[in-house]
């Protein structure tokens, strides 16, 4: 499930992931991304990961189609908040691979620092 949330930053796209991600949910998030891109706005992402219960195949297809069409150049900063240390390591690795995007992983206790990082 992807649930849109408010973190108090009007420029940020913020959502919580818990359980399985559906195609419909993925389309909803990607539509928000597209809307900002059409306005020539950089994407600032806050992602809170509670649990990952898988991703529907069609949801992954939608994500791949988005990245094929738009690439990564529209992303500015990404903060991932989770208690899962392996996700922090993955985010750190992605941050090194995609140098044009500022990415950082934060623990649940560091939520305020994650929001500050995005502002």
Coordinates of N, CA, C and O in Angstrom, one line a residue:
X1 N 0.8 -1.2 0.0 CA 0.0 0.0 0.0 C 0.9 1.2 0.0 O 1.9 1.3 0.7
X2 N 0.5 2.2 -0.8 CA 1.2 3.5 -0.8 C 0.1 4.5 -0.4 O -0.9 4.6 -0.9
X3 N 0.5 5.2 0.7 CA -0.4 6.2 1.3 C 0.3 7.6 1.2 O 1.4 7.8 1.7
X4 N -0.3 8.6 0.5 CA 0.2 9.9 0.5 C 0.1 10.5 1.9 O -0.9 10.4 2.5
X5 N 1.1 11.2 2.3 CA 1.1 11.9 3.6 C 1.6 13.3 3.5 O 2.2 13.7 2.5
X6 N 1.3 14.1 4.5 CA 1.8 15.5 4.5 C 2.9 15.6 5.6 O 2.7 15.2 6.7
X7 N 4.0 16.1 5.1 CA 5.2 16.3 6.0 C 5.4 17.8 6.3 O 6.4 18.2 6.9
X8 N 4.5 18.7 5.8 CA 4.7 20.1 6.0 C 5.6 20.8 5.0 O 5.9 22.0 5.2
X9 N 6.0 20.1 3.9 CA 6.8 20.8 2.9 C 6.0 20.8 1.6 O 5.8 19.7 1.0
X10 N 5.5 21.9 1.2 CA 4.7 22.0 0.0 C 5.3 21.5 -1.3 O 4.6 21.0 -2.2
X11 N 6.6 21.6 -1.4 CA 7.3 21.2 -2.6 C 7.6 19.7 -2.7 O 8.0 19.1 -3.7
X12 N 7.5 19.0 -1.5 CA 7.8 17.6 -1.5 C 6.6 16.7 -1.8 O 5.5 17.0 -1.5
X13 N 7.0 15.6 -2.4 CA 6.0 14.5 -2.6 C 6.3 13.5 -1.5 O 7.4 12.9 -1.5
X14 N 5.3 13.3 -0.6 CA 5.6 12.4 0.6 C 4.6 11.3 0.6 O 3.4 11.5 0.4
X15 N 5.1 10.1 0.8 CA 4.2 8.9 0.9 C 4.8 7.8 1.8 O 6.0 7.8 2.1
X16 N 4.0 7.0 2.3 CA 4.3 5.9 3.2 C 4.1 4.6 2.4 O 3.0 4.4 1.8
X17 N 5.0 3.6 2.5 CA 4.9 2.3 1.9 C 4.7 1.3 3.0 O 5.5 1.2 4.0
X18 N 3.6 0.5 2.9 CA 3.4 -0.5 3.9 C 2.7 -1.7 3.2 O 1.6 -1.5 2.7
X19 N 3.3 -2.8 3.2 CA 2.7 -4.0 2.5 C 3.0 -4.0 1.0 O 4.0 -3.5 0.5
X20 N 2.1 -4.6 0.3 CA 2.2 -4.7 -1.2 C 1.8 -3.5 -1.9 O 0.8 -2.8 -1.6
X21 N 2.6 -3.1 -3.0 CA 2.3 -2.0 -3.8 C 1.5 -2.4 -5.0 O 1.9 -3.3 -5.7
X22 N 0.4 -1.8 -5.2 CA -0.5 -2.1 -6.4 C -0.2 -1.2 -7.6 O 0.4 -0.2 -7.4
X23 N -0.7 -1.7 -8.7 CA -0.5 -0.9 -9.9 C -1.3 0.5 -9.8 O -0.7 1.5 -10.2
X24 N -2.4 0.5 -9.2 CA -3.2 1.7 -9.1 C -2.5 2.7 -8.2 O -2.4 3.9 -8.5
X25 N -1.9 2.2 -7.1 CA -1.1 3.1 -6.2 C 0.1 3.7 -6.9 O 0.4 4.9 -6.8
X26 N 0.8 2.8 -7.7 CA 2.0 3.3 -8.4 C 1.6 4.3 -9.4 O 2.2 5.4 -9.6
X27 N 0.5 4.1 -10.2 CA 0.0 5.1 -11.1 C -0.3 6.4 -10.5 O 0.0 7.5 -11.0
X28 N -0.9 6.4 -9.3 CA -1.2 7.6 -8.5 C 0.0 8.4 -8.2 O 0.1 9.6 -8.5
X29 N 1.0 7.8 -7.7 CA 2.3 8.4 -7.4 C 3.0 9.0 -8.6 O 3.4 10.1 -8.7
X30 N 3.1 8.2 -9.6 CA 3.7 8.6 -10.9 C 3.0 9.7 -11.6 O 3.6 10.6 -12.2
X31 N 1.7 9.8 -11.4 CA 0.9 10.9 -12.0 C 1.3 12.2 -11.3 O 1.4 13.3 -11.9
X32 N 1.5 12.2 -10.0 CA 2.0 13.3 -9.2 C 3.4 13.7 -9.7 O 3.7 14.9 -9.9
X33 N 4.3 12.8 -9.9 CA 5.6 13.0 -10.5 C 5.5 13.8 -11.8 O 6.1 14.8 -12.1
X34 N 4.6 13.2 -12.7 CA 4.5 13.8 -14.0 C 4.0 15.2 -14.0 O 4.4 16.1 -14.8
X35 N 3.0 15.5 -13.1 CA 2.4 16.8 -12.9 C 3.5 17.8 -12.6 O 3.6 18.9 -13.2
X36 N 4.4 17.5 -11.6 CA 5.5 18.4 -11.3 C 6.5 18.5 -12.4 O 7.0 19.6 -12.6
X37 N 6.8 17.5 -13.1 CA 7.7 17.5 -14.2 C 7.2 18.5 -15.3 O 7.9 19.3 -15.8
X38 N 5.9 18.4 -15.6 CA 5.3 19.3 -16.6 C 5.4 20.7 -16.2 O 5.4 21.6 -17.1
X39 N 5.4 21.0 -14.9 CA 5.6 22.4 -14.4 C 7.1 22.8 -14.3 O 7.4 23.8 -13.8
X40 N 7.9 21.9 -14.8 CA 9.4 22.1 -14.7 C 9.9 22.2 -13.3 O 10.9 22.9 -13.0
X41 N 9.2 21.5 -12.4 CA 9.7 21.5 -11.0 C 10.5 20.2 -10.7 O 10.3 19.2 -11.3
X42 N 11.5 20.4 -9.9 CA 12.4 19.2 -9.5 C 11.6 18.4 -8.5 O 10.8 18.9 -7.8
X43 N 11.8 17.1 -8.6 CA 11.1 16.2 -7.7 C 11.9 16.0 -6.4 O 13.1 15.7 -6.4
X44 N 11.2 16.3 -5.3 CA 11.8 16.2 -3.9 C 10.9 15.1 -3.3 O 9.7 15.3 -3.1
X45 N 11.5 14.0 -2.9 CA 10.7 12.8 -2.5 C 11.0 12.5 -1.0 O 12.2 12.4 -0.6
X46 N 9.9 12.3 -0.3 CA 10.0 11.7 1.1 C 9.3 10.4 1.0 O 8.1 10.3 0.7
X47 N 10.0 9.4 1.4 CA 9.5 8.0 1.3 C 9.7 7.4 2.7 O 10.8 7.2 3.2
X48 N 8.6 7.0 3.3 CA 8.6 6.3 4.6 C 8.3 4.9 4.4 O 7.2 4.5 3.9
X49 N 9.2 4.0 4.7 CA 9.0 2.5 4.4 C 8.7 1.9 5.8 O 9.6 1.8 6.6
X50 N 7.5 1.4 6.0 CA 7.1 0.7 7.2 C 7.4 -0.8 7.0 O 8.0 -1.4 7.8
X51 N 6.9 -1.3 5.8 CA 7.2 -2.7 5.4 C 7.1 -2.8 3.9 O 6.4 -2.0 3.3
X52 N 7.7 -3.8 3.4 CA 7.6 -4.1 1.9 C 7.0 -5.5 1.8 O 7.7 -6.5 2.2
X53 N 5.8 -5.6 1.2 CA 5.2 -6.9 1.0 C 5.1 -7.2 -0.4 O 4.3 -8.0 -0.8
X54 N 6.0 -6.7 -1.2 CA 6.0 -7.0 -2.7 C 5.4 -5.9 -3.5 O 4.9 -4.9 -3.0
X55 N 5.6 -6.1 -4.8 CA 5.1 -5.1 -5.8 C 4.4 -5.9 -6.9 O 4.9 -6.8 -7.4
X56 N 3.2 -5.5 -7.2 CA 2.5 -6.1 -8.3 C 3.3 -5.9 -9.6 O 3.9 -4.9 -9.8
X57 N 3.3 -6.9 -10.5 CA 4.1 -6.9 -11.7 C 3.7 -5.7 -12.5 O 4.6 -5.0 -13.0
X58 N 2.5 -5.4 -12.7 CA 2.0 -4.3 -13.5 C 2.4 -2.9 -12.8 O 2.6 -1.9 -13.6
X59 N 2.6 -2.9 -11.5 CA 3.1 -1.7 -10.9 C 4.6 -1.4 -11.3 O 5.0 -0.3 -11.6
X60 N 5.3 -2.5 -11.4 CA 6.7 -2.4 -11.8 C 6.8 -2.0 -13.3 O 7.7 -1.1 -13.6
X61 N 5.9 -2.5 -14.1 CA 5.9 -2.1 -15.5 C 5.6 -0.6 -15.6 O 6.3 0.2 -16.4
X62 N 4.7 0.0 -14.8 CA 4.4 1.4 -14.8 C 5.6 2.2 -14.4 O 5.9 3.2 -15.0
X63 N 6.3 1.7 -13.4 CA 7.5 2.4 -12.9 C 8.6 2.4 -14.0 O 9.2 3.4 -14.3
X64 N 8.8 1.3 -14.7 CA 9.8 1.2 -15.7 C 9.4 2.1 -16.9 O 10.3 2.8 -17.5
X65 N 8.1 2.2 -17.3 CA 7.7 3.1 -18.3 C 8.0 4.5 -18.0 O 8.4 5.3 -18.8
X66 N 7.7 4.9 -16.7 CA 8.0 6.2 -16.2 C 9.5 6.6 -16.4 O 9.8 7.6 -17.0
X67 N 10.4 5.7 -15.9 CA 11.8 6.0 -16.0 C 12.3 6.0 -17.4 O 13.2 6.7 -17.8
X68 N 11.8 5.1 -18.3 CA 12.1 5.2 -19.7 C 11.8 6.5 -20.4 O 12.5 7.0 -21.2
X69 N 10.6 7.0 -20.0 CA 10.1 8.3 -20.6 C 10.8 9.5 -20.0 O 11.1 10.4 -20.7
X70 N 11.1 9.5 -18.7 CA 11.6 10.7 -18.0 C 13.0 10.6 -17.5 O 13.6 11.6 -17.1
X71 N 13.5 9.4 -17.3 CA 14.9 9.3 -16.7 C 14.9 9.7 -15.3 O 13.9 9.8 -14.6
X72 N 16.1 10.1 -14.8 CA 16.3 10.5 -13.5 C 16.6 12.0 -13.3 O 16.7 12.5 -12.2
X73 N 16.7 12.7 -14.4 CA 17.2 14.1 -14.3 C 16.2 15.0 -13.6 O 16.6 16.1 -13.1
X74 N 15.0 14.7 -13.4 CA 14.0 15.5 -12.7 C 14.1 15.4 -11.2 O 13.4 16.1 -10.5
X75 N 14.8 14.4 -10.7 CA 14.9 14.1 -9.3 C 16.0 15.0 -8.7 O 17.1 15.1 -9.2
X76 N 15.7 15.6 -7.5 CA 16.6 16.5 -6.9 C 17.1 15.9 -5.6 O 18.3 15.6 -5.4
X77 N 16.2 15.6 -4.6 CA 16.5 15.0 -3.3 C 15.5 13.9 -3.0 O 14.3 14.1 -3.2
X78 N 16.0 12.9 -2.4 CA 15.2 11.8 -1.9 C 15.6 11.4 -0.5 O 16.8 11.2 -0.2
X79 N 14.6 11.4 0.4 CA 14.9 10.9 1.8 C 14.0 9.7 2.0 O 12.8 9.7 1.7
X80 N 14.7 8.7 2.5 CA 14.0 7.4 2.8 C 14.1 7.2 4.3 O 15.2 7.0 4.8
X81 N 12.9 7.1 4.9 CA 12.8 6.9 6.4 C 12.3 5.5 6.6 O 11.2 5.1 6.2
X82 N 13.1 4.7 7.4 CA 12.7 3.4 7.7 C 13.6 2.8 8.8 O 14.7 3.3 9.1
X83 N 13.1 1.8 9.4 CA 13.8 1.1 10.5 C 14.7 0.0 9.9 O 15.4 -0.7 10.6
X84 N 14.5 -0.3 8.6 CA 15.2 -1.4 8.0 C 16.6 -0.9 7.5 O 16.8 -0.1 6.5
X85 N 17.7 -1.4 8.1 CA 19.0 -1.0 7.8 C 19.5 -1.4 6.4 O 20.2 -0.6 5.8
X86 N 19.0 -2.5 5.9 CA 19.4 -2.9 4.5 C 18.9 -1.8 3.5 O 19.5 -1.6 2.5
X87 N 17.8 -1.2 3.8 CA 17.3 -0.2 2.9 C 18.2 1.1 3.0 O 18.5 1.7 1.9
X88 N 18.6 1.4 4.2 CA 19.6 2.5 4.3 C 20.8 2.3 3.4 O 21.3 3.2 2.7
X89 N 21.3 1.0 3.5 CA 22.5 0.7 2.7 C 22.2 0.8 1.2 O 23.1 1.3 0.4
X90 N 21.1 0.4 0.8 CA 20.7 0.5 -0.6 C 20.6 1.9 -1.1 O 21.0 2.3 -2.1
X91 N 20.0 2.7 -0.2 CA 19.8 4.2 -0.6 C 21.2 4.8 -0.7 O 21.4 5.6 -1.6
X92 N 22.1 4.5 0.2 CA 23.4 5.0 0.2 C 24.1 4.6 -1.1 O 24.8 5.4 -1.7
X93 N 24.0 3.4 -1.5 CA 24.6 2.9 -2.7 C 24.0 3.6 -3.9 O 24.8 4.1 -4.8
X94 N 22.7 3.8 -4.0 CA 22.0 4.5 -5.1 C 22.5 5.9 -5.1 O 22.7 6.5 -6.2
X95 N 22.7 6.5 -4.0 CA 23.2 7.9 -3.9 C 24.6 8.0 -4.5 O 24.9 9.1 -5.1
X96 N 25.4 7.0 -4.4 CA 26.8 7.0 -5.0 C 26.7 6.8 -6.5 O 27.5 7.3 -7.3
X97 N 25.7 5.9 -6.9 CA 25.6 5.6 -8.3 C 25.0 6.8 -9.1 O 25.4 7.1 -10.2
X98 N 24.0 7.4 -8.5 CA 23.3 8.5 -9.2 C 23.6 9.8 -8.5 O 22.9 10.4 -7.8
X99 N 24.8 10.3 -8.9 CA 25.4 11.5 -8.2 C 24.6 12.8 -8.4 O 24.8 13.7 -7.6
X100 N 23.8 12.8 -9.4 CA 23.0 14.1 -9.6 C 21.8 14.2 -8.6 O 21.2 15.2 -8.6
X101 N 21.5 13.1 -7.9 CA 20.4 13.1 -7.0 C 21.0 13.0 -5.5 O 21.8 12.1 -5.3
X102 N 20.6 13.9 -4.7 CA 20.9 13.8 -3.3 C 20.0 12.8 -2.6 O 18.8 13.0 -2.6
X103 N 20.6 11.7 -2.1 CA 19.7 10.6 -1.5 C 20.3 10.3 -0.1 O 21.5 10.2 0.0
X104 N 19.5 10.1 0.8 CA 19.9 9.7 2.2 C 18.9 8.9 2.8 O 17.7 9.1 2.7
X105 N 19.3 7.9 3.6 CA 18.5 7.0 4.4 C 18.5 7.6 5.8 O 19.5 8.0 6.3
X106 N 17.3 7.5 6.5 CA 17.2 8.0 7.8 C 16.4 6.9 8.6 O 15.5 6.3 8.1
X107 N 16.7 6.8 9.9 CA 15.9 6.0 10.8 C 14.6 6.7 11.1 O 14.4 7.9 10.9
X108 N 13.7 5.9 11.7 CA 12.4 6.5 12.1 C 12.6 7.7 13.1 O 11.9 8.7 13.1
X109 N 13.6 7.5 14.0 CA 13.9 8.6 14.9 C 14.4 9.8 14.3 O 14.4 10.9 14.9
X110 N 14.9 9.7 13.1 CA 15.5 10.8 12.4 C 14.6 11.5 11.4 O 15.0 12.2 10.5
X111 N 13.3 11.3 11.5 CA 12.3 11.8 10.6 C 12.5 13.3 10.4 O 12.4 13.9 9.3
X112 N 12.7 14.1 11.5 CA 12.8 15.5 11.5 C 14.0 15.9 10.7 O 14.0 16.9 9.9
X113 N 15.1 15.1 10.8 CA 16.4 15.4 10.0 C 16.1 15.1 8.5 O 16.6 15.8 7.7
X114 N 15.3 14.1 8.2 CA 15.0 13.8 6.8 C 14.2 15.0 6.2 O 14.5 15.4 5.1
X115 N 13.2 15.5 6.9 CA 12.5 16.6 6.4 C 13.3 17.9 6.3 O 13.3 18.6 5.2
X116 N 14.2 18.1 7.2 CA 15.2 19.2 7.1 C 16.1 19.0 5.9 O 16.4 20.0 5.2
X117 N 16.5 17.8 5.6 CA 17.4 17.5 4.5 C 16.7 17.9 3.2 O 17.3 18.4 2.2
X118 N 15.4 17.7 3.1 CA 14.6 18.0 1.9 C 14.3 19.5 1.7 O 14.0 19.9 0.6
X119 N 14.3 20.2 2.8 CA 13.9 21.6 2.7 C 15.0 22.5 2.2 O 16.1 22.2 2.1

